[in-house]
Coordinates of C-alpha atoms in Angstrom, one line a residue:
M1 CA 175.8 -65.3 40.8
T2 CA 176.0 -62.9 43.6
Q3 CA 178.9 -63.4 46.2
A4 CA 176.2 -64.0 48.9
E5 CA 174.6 -67.0 46.8
K6 CA 178.3 -68.3 46.1
E7 CA 178.9 -68.5 49.9
Q8 CA 175.4 -70.4 50.6
E9 CA 176.2 -72.8 47.6
N10 CA 180.0 -73.4 49.1
G11 CA 178.2 -74.0 52.7
K12 CA 175.7 -76.7 51.4
E13 CA 178.7 -78.3 49.5
K14 CA 180.7 -78.5 52.9
E15 CA 177.8 -79.9 54.7
K16 CA 177.3 -82.7 52.2
E17 CA 181.0 -83.6 52.5
R18 CA 180.8 -83.8 56.5
E19 CA 177.5 -86.0 55.9
K20 CA 179.6 -88.3 53.7
E21 CA 182.6 -88.2 56.0
K22 CA 180.5 -89.5 58.8
D23 CA 178.9 -92.2 56.7
K24 CA 182.3 -93.4 55.9
E25 CA 183.4 -93.4 59.7
Q26 CA 180.2 -95.4 60.6
Q27 CA 181.1 -98.0 58.0
R28 CA 184.8 -98.3 59.4
G29 CA 183.4 -98.5 63.0
V30 CA 184.7 -95.4 64.2
K31 CA 182.7 -94.4 67.5
R32 CA 182.1 -90.5 68.2
P33 CA 181.4 -89.3 71.6
I34 CA 177.8 -88.7 72.7
A35 CA 177.0 -85.5 74.2
P36 CA 175.0 -85.9 77.5
P37 CA 171.5 -84.8 77.2
A38 CA 170.7 -81.8 79.2
I39 CA 168.0 -82.1 82.0
P40 CA 165.0 -80.1 80.6
E41 CA 163.8 -77.2 82.8
P42 CA 160.3 -78.2 83.9
L43 CA 157.6 -76.1 82.2
Q44 CA 155.4 -76.2 85.2
D45 CA 157.7 -74.0 87.3
A46 CA 156.5 -71.0 85.4
Q47 CA 153.3 -70.9 87.3
P48 CA 152.9 -71.0 91.4
I49 CA 151.7 -74.3 92.5
Q50 CA 148.3 -74.5 94.1
S51 CA 148.5 -76.3 97.5
N52 CA 145.0 -77.8 97.1
F53 CA 146.5 -79.9 94.3
V54 CA 149.3 -81.4 96.4
V55 CA 148.9 -84.5 98.3
V56 CA 150.9 -85.2 101.6
I57 CA 151.7 -88.9 102.2
H58 CA 153.2 -89.8 105.6
P59 CA 153.3 -93.6 105.8
G60 CA 153.8 -95.2 109.3
S61 CA 154.3 -98.7 110.6
R62 CA 150.6 -98.8 112.0
M63 CA 148.9 -95.7 110.5
L64 CA 149.0 -93.9 107.1
R65 CA 148.4 -90.2 107.1
I66 CA 147.4 -88.8 103.9
G67 CA 145.5 -85.5 102.7
R68 CA 145.8 -82.4 100.6
A69 CA 148.3 -79.7 101.6
T70 CA 145.4 -77.4 102.4
D71 CA 143.4 -79.8 104.7
T72 CA 143.6 -78.7 108.6
L73 CA 144.0 -82.4 109.4
P74 CA 145.2 -85.5 107.4
V75 CA 143.0 -88.8 106.9
T76 CA 144.3 -91.3 109.2
V77 CA 143.8 -94.9 108.6
P78 CA 145.3 -98.2 109.8
H79 CA 148.2 -99.0 107.2
V80 CA 147.0 -102.5 106.6
I81 CA 145.3 -104.6 103.6
A82 CA 143.4 -107.9 103.7
R83 CA 143.9 -109.9 100.4
R84 CA 141.5 -112.6 99.4
H85 CA 142.9 -115.8 98.7
K86 CA 143.4 -116.8 94.9
Q87 CA 142.5 -120.4 95.4
S88 CA 140.2 -122.0 97.7
G89 CA 141.9 -124.2 100.6
Q90 CA 145.0 -122.0 100.7
P91 CA 146.4 -121.8 104.2
R92 CA 145.8 -118.5 106.4
Y93 CA 148.6 -116.2 106.5
E94 CA 148.6 -113.0 108.9
D95 CA 151.7 -110.6 109.6
P96 CA 151.9 -110.3 113.5
W97 CA 151.0 -107.0 115.0
L98 CA 152.5 -107.2 118.5
L99 CA 154.5 -110.1 118.3
R100 CA 158.0 -110.1 117.0
E101 CA 161.2 -111.9 116.6
G102 CA 163.5 -112.5 119.5
L103 CA 160.8 -112.8 122.1
N104 CA 160.8 -116.6 122.7
K105 CA 164.5 -116.9 123.3
P106 CA 165.6 -118.8 126.6
E107 CA 167.3 -115.7 127.8
S108 CA 164.0 -113.6 127.1
N109 CA 162.1 -113.8 130.6
E110 CA 165.6 -113.4 132.5
Q111 CA 166.3 -110.3 130.5
R112 CA 162.7 -108.9 131.1
Q113 CA 163.2 -109.7 134.9
N114 CA 166.5 -107.8 135.2
G115 CA 165.1 -104.8 133.1
L116 CA 162.1 -104.6 135.4
K117 CA 164.5 -104.7 138.6
M118 CA 166.3 -101.5 137.0
V119 CA 163.0 -100.0 136.3
D120 CA 162.0 -100.4 140.0
Q121 CA 165.3 -99.0 141.4
A122 CA 164.8 -96.2 139.2
I123 CA 161.3 -95.6 140.1
W124 CA 162.3 -95.8 144.0
S125 CA 165.5 -93.3 143.6
K126 CA 163.4 -90.6 142.2
K127 CA 161.3 -88.7 144.9
M128 CA 157.9 -87.4 144.3
S129 CA 157.2 -83.6 144.3
N130 CA 156.6 -83.5 148.1
G131 CA 160.1 -85.0 148.7
V132 CA 158.9 -88.3 149.7
R133 CA 160.1 -91.8 148.1
R134 CA 157.4 -93.8 146.5
T135 CA 156.2 -96.8 148.1
P136 CA 156.6 -99.7 145.9
V137 CA 153.5 -101.9 145.2
S138 CA 153.9 -105.4 144.4
A139 CA 152.1 -107.6 141.8
E140 CA 150.8 -109.8 144.3
Q141 CA 148.6 -107.0 146.2
A142 CA 146.5 -106.8 142.9
R143 CA 146.7 -110.5 141.7
S144 CA 144.7 -111.6 144.8
Y145 CA 141.8 -109.1 143.9
N146 CA 142.1 -109.4 140.0
R147 CA 141.7 -113.4 140.2
Q148 CA 138.3 -113.0 141.8
I149 CA 136.9 -110.7 139.2
R150 CA 134.2 -112.0 136.8
P151 CA 133.0 -109.7 134.1
A152 CA 129.3 -108.0 134.0
V153 CA 127.3 -108.4 131.0
L154 CA 126.5 -104.8 129.6
D155 CA 124.7 -106.0 126.5
S156 CA 123.9 -109.3 124.9
S157 CA 125.0 -108.1 121.5
S158 CA 128.2 -105.9 121.2
R159 CA 126.8 -104.2 118.1
V160 CA 130.2 -104.9 116.6
K161 CA 130.3 -106.7 113.3
W162 CA 132.8 -108.7 111.3
T163 CA 133.4 -106.9 107.8
N164 CA 130.8 -108.1 105.3
T165 CA 132.8 -110.1 102.6
A166 CA 129.7 -111.8 100.8
H167 CA 130.7 -109.8 97.5
H168 CA 134.3 -111.2 97.8
P169 CA 136.3 -108.2 97.1
L170 CA 139.8 -108.8 96.0
H171 CA 141.3 -106.6 98.8
L172 CA 139.9 -104.6 102.1
V173 CA 141.8 -101.6 103.5
G174 CA 142.2 -100.0 107.1
E175 CA 139.5 -100.8 109.4
E176 CA 137.7 -103.1 107.2
A177 CA 140.7 -105.1 107.0
L178 CA 141.1 -105.2 110.8
Y179 CA 137.7 -106.5 111.1
V180 CA 138.0 -109.5 108.7
N181 CA 136.8 -112.6 110.3
P182 CA 139.6 -115.0 110.8
S183 CA 137.6 -117.7 109.2
D184 CA 137.3 -115.9 105.9
C185 CA 139.7 -116.6 103.2
Y186 CA 141.9 -113.4 103.3
N187 CA 145.4 -112.9 104.3
I188 CA 146.4 -109.8 106.4
H189 CA 149.5 -107.7 105.4
W190 CA 151.1 -104.7 107.2
P191 CA 153.5 -103.3 104.3
V192 CA 155.6 -101.3 106.7
V193 CA 157.5 -102.6 109.6
R194 CA 159.6 -100.5 111.8
G195 CA 159.7 -97.7 109.5
Q196 CA 160.8 -99.8 106.5
L197 CA 159.0 -101.6 103.7
N198 CA 158.1 -105.3 105.3
V199 CA 160.1 -107.4 102.8
H200 CA 160.3 -111.1 104.4
A201 CA 160.6 -114.6 103.3
G202 CA 156.7 -115.4 104.0
R203 CA 153.8 -115.2 101.7
G204 CA 153.3 -111.6 100.4
G205 CA 156.8 -110.6 101.4
S206 CA 158.6 -109.8 98.3
L207 CA 159.3 -106.2 97.3
T208 CA 156.9 -106.5 94.3
A209 CA 154.1 -107.8 96.7
V210 CA 154.7 -105.0 99.2
L211 CA 154.7 -102.3 96.9
A212 CA 151.3 -103.7 95.4
D213 CA 150.0 -103.5 98.8
L214 CA 151.1 -100.0 99.4
E215 CA 149.5 -99.0 96.0
A216 CA 146.1 -100.8 96.7
I217 CA 145.8 -98.9 100.2
W218 CA 147.1 -95.4 99.0
S219 CA 144.8 -95.3 95.8
H220 CA 141.8 -96.7 98.0
V221 CA 142.3 -93.8 100.5
I222 CA 142.8 -91.3 97.8
Q223 CA 139.7 -92.3 96.0
K224 CA 137.4 -93.0 99.0
H225 CA 138.6 -90.3 101.8
L226 CA 140.2 -87.8 99.5
E227 CA 137.6 -88.1 96.7
I228 CA 140.1 -87.8 94.0
P229 CA 139.7 -90.3 90.9
L230 CA 143.0 -92.0 90.0
K231 CA 142.6 -90.7 86.6
D232 CA 142.9 -87.3 87.9
L233 CA 146.2 -87.7 89.7
K234 CA 147.9 -86.4 86.5
Y235 CA 146.8 -82.9 87.9
Y236 CA 148.1 -83.5 91.5
R237 CA 151.7 -83.4 93.0
C238 CA 152.8 -85.7 95.8
I239 CA 154.9 -84.9 98.8
L240 CA 156.3 -88.2 100.2
L241 CA 157.8 -88.6 103.9
V242 CA 160.5 -90.9 104.3
P243 CA 162.6 -92.0 107.4
D244 CA 165.8 -90.2 108.3
I245 CA 167.8 -93.6 108.0
Y246 CA 166.1 -94.8 104.7
N247 CA 166.7 -97.6 102.2
R248 CA 167.6 -96.2 98.9
Q249 CA 166.2 -99.0 96.9
H250 CA 162.7 -98.8 98.7
I251 CA 162.3 -95.1 98.0
K252 CA 163.3 -95.4 94.6
E253 CA 160.7 -98.1 94.1
M254 CA 158.3 -96.1 95.9
V255 CA 158.9 -93.0 93.7
N256 CA 158.6 -95.0 90.6
M257 CA 155.1 -96.3 92.0
L258 CA 153.8 -92.9 92.6
L259 CA 154.9 -91.3 89.4
L260 CA 154.5 -94.1 86.9
N261 CA 151.7 -96.5 88.4
M262 CA 149.5 -94.0 90.2
G263 CA 150.2 -91.3 87.9
F264 CA 151.2 -88.0 89.9
S265 CA 152.6 -85.2 87.8
A266 CA 155.4 -84.7 90.1
I267 CA 156.9 -85.6 93.7
I268 CA 159.2 -84.2 96.4
V269 CA 160.8 -86.7 98.8
H270 CA 161.8 -85.2 102.0
Q271 CA 163.0 -86.6 105.7
E272 CA 160.5 -87.1 108.6
S273 CA 162.6 -85.1 111.0
V274 CA 163.2 -82.0 108.8
C275 CA 159.4 -82.0 108.1
A276 CA 158.6 -82.1 111.8
T277 CA 160.6 -79.0 112.5
F278 CA 158.6 -77.3 109.9
G279 CA 155.3 -78.4 111.4
S280 CA 156.4 -77.3 115.1
G281 CA 157.8 -73.9 113.7
L282 CA 161.3 -74.6 114.8
S283 CA 164.4 -73.6 113.0
S284 CA 166.6 -76.1 114.8
A285 CA 165.9 -79.1 117.2
C286 CA 167.0 -82.5 118.2
V287 CA 163.9 -84.6 116.8
V288 CA 162.7 -87.6 118.8
D289 CA 160.1 -89.4 116.8
V290 CA 158.7 -92.1 118.9
G291 CA 156.6 -94.3 116.6
D292 CA 154.6 -97.4 117.0
Q293 CA 157.5 -99.9 116.2
K294 CA 160.6 -97.7 115.9
T295 CA 162.3 -94.4 117.6
S296 CA 164.3 -92.4 115.3
L297 CA 166.6 -89.5 116.4
C298 CA 168.1 -86.7 114.3
C299 CA 169.5 -83.3 114.9
V300 CA 168.1 -80.7 112.5
E301 CA 169.8 -77.1 112.0
D302 CA 168.3 -74.8 109.7
G303 CA 166.2 -77.2 107.7
V304 CA 169.3 -79.7 107.3
S305 CA 169.4 -83.2 109.1
H306 CA 172.9 -83.8 110.4
R307 CA 173.7 -87.2 109.1
N308 CA 176.2 -88.3 111.8
S309 CA 173.4 -87.4 114.2
R310 CA 170.9 -90.0 112.9
L311 CA 170.0 -93.1 115.0
C312 CA 167.1 -95.5 114.7
L313 CA 166.0 -97.6 117.7
A314 CA 164.1 -100.9 116.8
Y315 CA 161.5 -100.3 119.5
G316 CA 158.3 -98.1 119.9
G317 CA 154.7 -98.0 121.3
S318 CA 153.9 -101.3 120.4
D319 CA 156.7 -102.9 122.5
V320 CA 155.4 -100.8 125.5
T321 CA 151.9 -102.4 124.7
R322 CA 153.3 -105.8 124.9
S323 CA 155.3 -105.2 127.9
F324 CA 152.2 -103.8 129.7
F325 CA 150.3 -107.1 128.9
W326 CA 153.1 -109.0 130.4
L327 CA 152.6 -107.0 133.6
L328 CA 149.0 -107.1 133.5
Q329 CA 149.3 -110.9 133.4
R330 CA 151.5 -110.7 136.5
A331 CA 148.8 -108.7 138.1
G332 CA 145.9 -111.3 137.3
F333 CA 144.7 -109.5 134.4
P334 CA 140.5 -110.6 134.6
Y335 CA 140.3 -110.8 130.8
R336 CA 142.0 -114.2 130.6
E337 CA 141.3 -115.0 127.1
C338 CA 143.5 -112.2 125.9
Q339 CA 146.0 -113.2 123.1
L340 CA 148.7 -111.3 121.3
S341 CA 148.0 -113.2 118.1
S342 CA 144.5 -111.6 118.0
R343 CA 143.9 -108.3 116.1
L344 CA 141.2 -107.3 118.3
D345 CA 142.8 -108.1 121.4
C346 CA 145.9 -106.1 120.3
Q347 CA 143.6 -103.0 119.7
L348 CA 142.1 -103.5 123.2
L349 CA 145.7 -103.5 124.5
Q350 CA 146.7 -100.5 122.8
H351 CA 143.6 -98.6 124.2
L352 CA 144.2 -99.9 127.6
K353 CA 148.0 -98.7 127.4
E354 CA 146.8 -95.4 126.2
T355 CA 144.2 -95.0 128.7
F356 CA 146.0 -96.2 132.0
C357 CA 149.7 -95.8 131.7
H358 CA 151.6 -92.8 132.6
L359 CA 155.1 -91.3 133.7
D360 CA 153.9 -89.2 136.6
Q361 CA 155.7 -90.5 139.6
D362 CA 153.3 -88.7 142.0
I363 CA 150.5 -91.2 141.1
S364 CA 151.3 -94.2 143.3
G365 CA 149.3 -96.9 145.3
L366 CA 146.7 -99.5 144.0
Q367 CA 143.7 -98.0 142.0
D368 CA 140.7 -99.6 140.6
H369 CA 139.8 -99.1 137.0
E370 CA 137.2 -100.6 134.7
F371 CA 137.2 -101.4 130.7
R372 CA 134.7 -102.8 128.3
T373 CA 135.2 -105.3 125.6
R374 CA 133.0 -105.2 122.4
F375 CA 133.7 -108.0 119.8
P376 CA 131.8 -109.3 117.0
E377 CA 129.5 -112.4 117.8
A378 CA 129.9 -111.8 121.7
P379 CA 128.2 -109.8 124.3
A380 CA 129.6 -106.5 125.3
L381 CA 131.1 -106.9 128.7
L382 CA 132.5 -104.8 131.9
Y383 CA 135.6 -105.6 133.6
Q384 CA 136.9 -104.4 136.8
V385 CA 141.0 -104.4 137.3
R386 CA 143.0 -103.2 140.2
L387 CA 146.5 -101.9 139.0
G388 CA 149.5 -100.4 140.9
D389 CA 153.1 -99.7 139.6
E390 CA 152.3 -101.6 136.2
K391 CA 151.1 -98.4 134.5
L392 CA 154.5 -96.8 135.3
Q393 CA 156.7 -99.6 134.8
A394 CA 155.4 -100.3 131.1
P395 CA 156.3 -96.8 129.6
M396 CA 159.7 -96.8 131.4
G397 CA 160.7 -99.6 129.2
L398 CA 161.5 -96.9 126.6
F399 CA 164.2 -96.0 128.8
Y400 CA 165.3 -99.4 129.9
P401 CA 164.6 -101.4 126.8
T402 CA 165.9 -104.9 128.2
T403 CA 162.2 -105.1 129.7
F404 CA 161.0 -105.8 126.3
G405 CA 162.9 -109.3 126.3
I406 CA 164.1 -109.0 122.6
V407 CA 167.2 -111.0 122.2
G408 CA 169.6 -111.5 119.5
Q409 CA 167.8 -108.7 116.9
K410 CA 169.5 -105.7 115.6
M411 CA 168.2 -102.9 118.0
T412 CA 170.1 -99.9 116.6
S413 CA 170.8 -98.5 113.1
L414 CA 172.8 -96.0 111.5
Q415 CA 172.8 -94.6 108.0
Y416 CA 174.2 -97.2 105.4
R417 CA 176.4 -96.2 102.6
S418 CA 174.8 -96.6 99.1
Q419 CA 175.5 -100.0 97.5
G420 CA 175.3 -98.1 94.0
D421 CA 172.7 -98.2 91.4
S422 CA 172.9 -99.2 87.8
E423 CA 170.8 -96.0 86.9
D424 CA 172.9 -93.6 88.9
P425 CA 176.7 -94.2 87.7
H426 CA 177.9 -90.9 88.7
D427 CA 177.2 -91.6 92.4
E428 CA 179.7 -91.4 95.4
H429 CA 181.5 -94.5 94.5
Y430 CA 182.2 -92.9 91.1
L431 CA 183.4 -89.9 92.9
L432 CA 185.8 -91.9 95.2
G433 CA 187.1 -94.2 92.5
T434 CA 188.0 -91.1 90.3
Q435 CA 189.9 -89.2 93.0
S436 CA 193.5 -88.9 92.5
K437 CA 195.7 -91.2 94.6
Q438 CA 197.1 -88.1 96.5
D439 CA 193.6 -87.0 97.5
Q440 CA 192.8 -90.6 98.5
S441 CA 195.9 -91.0 100.6
S442 CA 195.4 -87.6 102.6
K443 CA 191.8 -88.3 103.1
S444 CA 192.9 -91.9 104.6
A445 CA 195.3 -90.2 107.0
A446 CA 192.7 -87.5 108.0
D447 CA 190.1 -90.2 108.9
R448 CA 192.7 -92.3 110.6
K449 CA 193.7 -89.3 112.6
A450 CA 190.1 -88.5 113.5
L451 CA 189.3 -92.0 114.5
S452 CA 192.4 -92.5 116.9
R453 CA 191.2 -89.5 118.9
P454 CA 189.8 -90.6 122.3
G455 CA 186.1 -90.4 122.5
G456 CA 183.2 -91.5 124.5
G457 CA 184.0 -95.1 124.0
L458 CA 181.2 -97.6 124.9
E459 CA 181.6 -96.8 128.5
G460 CA 178.4 -95.9 130.5
E461 CA 176.4 -98.2 128.2
M462 CA 177.6 -96.4 125.0
S463 CA 176.3 -93.1 126.2
G464 CA 178.8 -91.3 123.7
Q465 CA 179.9 -88.5 125.9
G466 CA 183.1 -87.0 124.1
G467 CA 183.0 -87.1 120.3
M468 CA 183.9 -84.3 118.4
G469 CA 184.1 -84.0 114.5
D470 CA 183.0 -82.9 111.2
S471 CA 179.1 -83.3 110.9
S472 CA 179.3 -82.5 107.2
D473 CA 176.8 -84.4 105.0
L474 CA 179.7 -85.6 102.9
P475 CA 180.0 -89.6 103.1
R476 CA 183.0 -90.5 105.2
G477 CA 184.6 -93.9 105.0
G478 CA 187.4 -95.6 107.3
G479 CA 189.8 -96.9 104.7
S480 CA 191.3 -95.7 101.7
G481 CA 189.8 -97.4 98.8
G482 CA 186.8 -96.8 96.7
G483 CA 184.8 -99.6 96.9
P484 CA 182.0 -100.4 99.4
G485 CA 183.7 -103.2 101.0
S486 CA 187.0 -100.9 101.9
Q487 CA 184.5 -98.2 103.1
L488 CA 182.5 -100.3 105.6
D489 CA 179.4 -99.4 103.7
M490 CA 178.7 -97.3 106.3
E491 CA 178.1 -93.3 106.0
L492 CA 179.9 -92.6 109.4
G493 CA 181.7 -89.3 109.9
P494 CA 184.7 -89.0 112.4
S495 CA 182.1 -87.9 115.1
Q496 CA 180.2 -91.0 115.0
G497 CA 183.6 -92.9 115.0
E498 CA 184.6 -90.9 118.2
C499 CA 181.6 -91.6 119.9
L500 CA 182.0 -95.2 119.2
M501 CA 185.8 -95.8 119.1
G502 CA 188.3 -95.5 121.9
A503 CA 191.9 -94.4 121.6
G504 CA 194.0 -96.3 118.9
E505 CA 197.4 -96.0 117.2
V506 CA 197.5 -93.4 114.4
D507 CA 199.7 -95.6 112.4
D508 CA 197.3 -98.5 112.4
P509 CA 196.7 -99.8 108.6
P510 CA 193.3 -99.2 107.1
S511 CA 192.5 -103.0 107.4
A512 CA 193.2 -103.0 111.2
L513 CA 190.9 -99.8 111.4
L514 CA 188.2 -101.6 109.6
S515 CA 188.4 -104.6 111.6
R516 CA 188.2 -102.6 114.7
K517 CA 185.2 -100.4 113.5
T518 CA 183.3 -103.3 112.3
A519 CA 183.5 -105.2 115.4
I520 CA 182.4 -102.0 117.7
M521 CA 179.7 -101.4 115.2
S522 CA 178.3 -104.6 115.5
Q523 CA 178.3 -104.6 119.4
F524 CA 176.7 -101.0 119.2
E525 CA 173.9 -102.3 116.8
S526 CA 173.1 -105.3 119.0
K527 CA 172.7 -103.0 122.1
A528 CA 169.4 -101.3 122.8
L529 CA 170.0 -97.8 124.0
G530 CA 167.4 -96.2 126.4
L531 CA 165.8 -93.2 125.0
D532 CA 167.4 -90.8 127.1
K533 CA 170.9 -92.1 126.3
A534 CA 169.9 -92.2 122.6
I535 CA 169.2 -88.4 122.6
L536 CA 172.5 -87.7 124.5
H537 CA 174.4 -89.7 121.9
S538 CA 172.7 -88.1 118.8
I539 CA 173.5 -84.7 120.1
D540 CA 177.0 -85.4 121.2
C541 CA 177.6 -86.5 117.5
C542 CA 177.0 -83.0 116.3
A543 CA 180.0 -80.8 114.9
S544 CA 180.4 -77.8 117.5
D545 CA 179.5 -77.0 120.8
E546 CA 177.2 -74.3 119.5
T547 CA 175.1 -76.7 117.6
K548 CA 174.9 -79.2 120.6
R549 CA 174.0 -76.1 122.9
K550 CA 171.0 -75.5 120.5
M551 CA 170.0 -79.1 120.5
Y552 CA 169.8 -79.3 124.2
S553 CA 167.7 -76.3 124.3
S554 CA 165.0 -77.6 121.6
I555 CA 164.3 -81.3 122.1
L556 CA 161.5 -82.0 120.0
V557 CA 159.3 -85.1 120.8
V558 CA 157.0 -86.0 118.0
G559 CA 155.1 -89.4 117.1
G560 CA 152.5 -91.3 119.3
G561 CA 154.6 -93.7 121.3
L562 CA 155.4 -91.4 124.2
M563 CA 152.0 -89.6 124.7
F564 CA 151.8 -90.5 128.4
H565 CA 150.8 -88.1 131.3
G566 CA 154.1 -86.6 132.8
A567 CA 156.3 -87.6 129.9
Q568 CA 157.6 -84.1 129.1
E569 CA 158.9 -83.6 132.9
F570 CA 160.1 -87.3 133.2
L571 CA 162.3 -86.9 129.8
L572 CA 163.6 -83.5 131.0
H573 CA 164.6 -84.9 134.5
R574 CA 166.5 -87.5 133.0
I575 CA 168.2 -85.4 130.1
I576 CA 169.5 -83.0 132.8
N577 CA 170.9 -85.6 135.1
K578 CA 172.7 -87.5 132.3
M579 CA 174.1 -84.7 130.2
P580 CA 177.9 -84.1 130.3
P581 CA 178.7 -81.7 133.3
S582 CA 180.5 -79.5 130.9
F583 CA 177.4 -78.8 129.0
R584 CA 175.2 -78.2 132.2
R585 CA 177.1 -74.8 132.7
L586 CA 177.0 -73.8 128.9
V587 CA 173.4 -74.7 128.2
D588 CA 171.1 -71.9 129.6
N589 CA 167.7 -73.8 129.5
V590 CA 167.3 -77.5 128.5
E591 CA 163.9 -77.8 126.9
V592 CA 161.9 -80.7 125.8
I593 CA 158.8 -79.8 123.6
T594 CA 156.1 -82.6 123.5
R595 CA 152.9 -80.5 121.9
P596 CA 154.4 -77.5 119.9
K597 CA 151.4 -75.0 119.3
D598 CA 149.2 -77.5 121.3
M599 CA 149.3 -79.9 118.4
D600 CA 148.8 -83.5 118.3
P601 CA 152.6 -84.9 118.1
R602 CA 151.4 -87.7 115.8
L603 CA 150.5 -85.1 113.1
I604 CA 153.3 -82.7 113.4
A605 CA 155.6 -84.4 110.6
W606 CA 152.7 -84.6 108.1
K607 CA 151.9 -80.9 108.9
G608 CA 155.4 -80.1 108.2
G609 CA 154.9 -81.8 104.9
A610 CA 151.9 -79.6 104.2
V611 CA 154.1 -76.6 104.9
L612 CA 156.7 -77.6 102.6
A613 CA 154.2 -77.6 99.7
C614 CA 153.5 -74.0 100.4
L615 CA 157.2 -72.7 100.6
D616 CA 158.7 -70.8 97.5
T617 CA 162.1 -72.4 98.1
T618 CA 160.7 -75.8 97.3
Q619 CA 159.8 -75.3 93.6
E620 CA 163.4 -76.5 92.5
M621 CA 162.9 -79.7 94.6
W622 CA 160.2 -81.0 92.3
I623 CA 160.8 -84.2 90.4
H624 CA 158.4 -84.2 87.3
Q625 CA 157.1 -87.5 85.8
R626 CA 158.8 -86.9 82.3
E627 CA 162.1 -86.3 84.2
W628 CA 161.9 -89.4 86.2
Q629 CA 161.0 -91.6 83.2
R630 CA 164.0 -90.3 81.3
F631 CA 166.8 -90.1 84.1
G632 CA 165.4 -92.4 86.8
V633 CA 167.1 -92.3 90.4
R634 CA 169.6 -89.6 89.2
M635 CA 166.9 -87.1 89.7
L636 CA 166.7 -87.9 93.6
R637 CA 170.6 -87.2 93.6
E638 CA 170.1 -83.9 91.7
R639 CA 166.7 -82.5 93.4
A640 CA 166.5 -84.3 97.0
A641 CA 166.8 -81.7 99.8
F642 CA 169.2 -83.9 101.6
V643 CA 172.2 -85.7 100.3
W644 CA 171.2 -89.0 98.5

């Protein structure tokens, strides 16, 4: 036997001995450490991705925008579904469109009236371009004329029909859902409300039901409008746009639905504000997204969203529409059968707002207008209406939100700290819990010192005029412990704290700081900031003066809620008048951008998602189906372009 054969034989014997030793250990119950599995490198990255096989989805509260990354424009459909009753005789349910909680409180009408007085004062105080102050027009002047108006019949038939449900489809999507006859046995659901999933205690309000509605709507649009069979989605990738202030559980469930239920091969999740900068071609901007039901603000610098600057206001274009209807009623609106509970009337009011309302102070006095109504099973009618300041007062509600009359609701939101996920054990709570005591005590002292410096406070209706601090994307907390309770469950950096908290004692115990911070946060979230003050607050929470200067010189307005004539000049005037005096000298040029590259502001975020699909730098951000099946939400922490 040669030397090599002897060594080989010895190696086999040693291997057998090791196997026997393992068997003995298992019998004795000895546990051996398990090596963590390595994340496999996706094989698909070896080849360039074809953009025509990437679907970009931007789900809004009222509209869904979806299309291939190579499409010039996305498909836009109402984000609504009608589901047939499972049993006959069931009571009918419909999610409200323009109505919302907090409108019928005893204080609502008084709040509306007070807000309207502030609006009228603001209109009078700003001179027209010729240097003359506007002459106010009272509602009584228009009311006497409008009450005498009777509609003219244009056609005995409106040629508009209810959706045909004779074949009893299980569900209808988009325009078909909007035109379902109220007498048919269908429930109407809007799966997204104020930028978040519409989870509620009513019928169809469970998270499972809402996700099923999303899957049904998106699958229908992909098959019908994009002409992609669902069985072919395994060849496609998806880019999902999510709000800047997001619910982690909801995002996780949507990714699960897209990858596992619908069968996309890979996904990228990115924030709306960053995609808006991509779509507009700007490297840095304070992004103001005025949607139908919410207004979100965020400062984006070189493709990174500053967490401390994120702010979400619980009002938008639909609140302006509802306020306009209230003002129309005061002026004797001649279409007296109009009801906010009717889907078709809500559509009409949206159209009237978009047609008549403006923010141009040079347009004054009473003016005559006309509009048509075309409803199923009714004649086509032509109405005359005389309007004055109502057309300007309604959109100014975005700057004076008390005119919306919303009482007892949370009106302002900041980014909440993660509550933890069993699938993601090595999250920020794990990192906080495993820090050394010395690190924790030094961090606590630094946070207390930062929070105790004088800031802008809540003075001047919380305009936040003096915050300075670190705008790092690392999660920050107010206490010294590692659990969610001791950290206030908020992702607030020192700059947010300074913008909200006044001066305090440096040696305050963590519990006292937590108590103060909780009280001030509660007060802050219950107050509705006007759009101009919210922009100032968001910019003021940036880290450095240089970043703030960049943001003032590039305020990007996207979304469909501020598409009024004169909005750009009006917002610019208010920002310049209210910005801190110290920055008026530093900022060379304050600029408000409402239509970058003459694009529709409603499509800019979607267009940014399409641009994202074409960038080489995004290749490492794709989360593949097999990876998601194996590692779950941990992949979002690994691959998301923002701090998960």
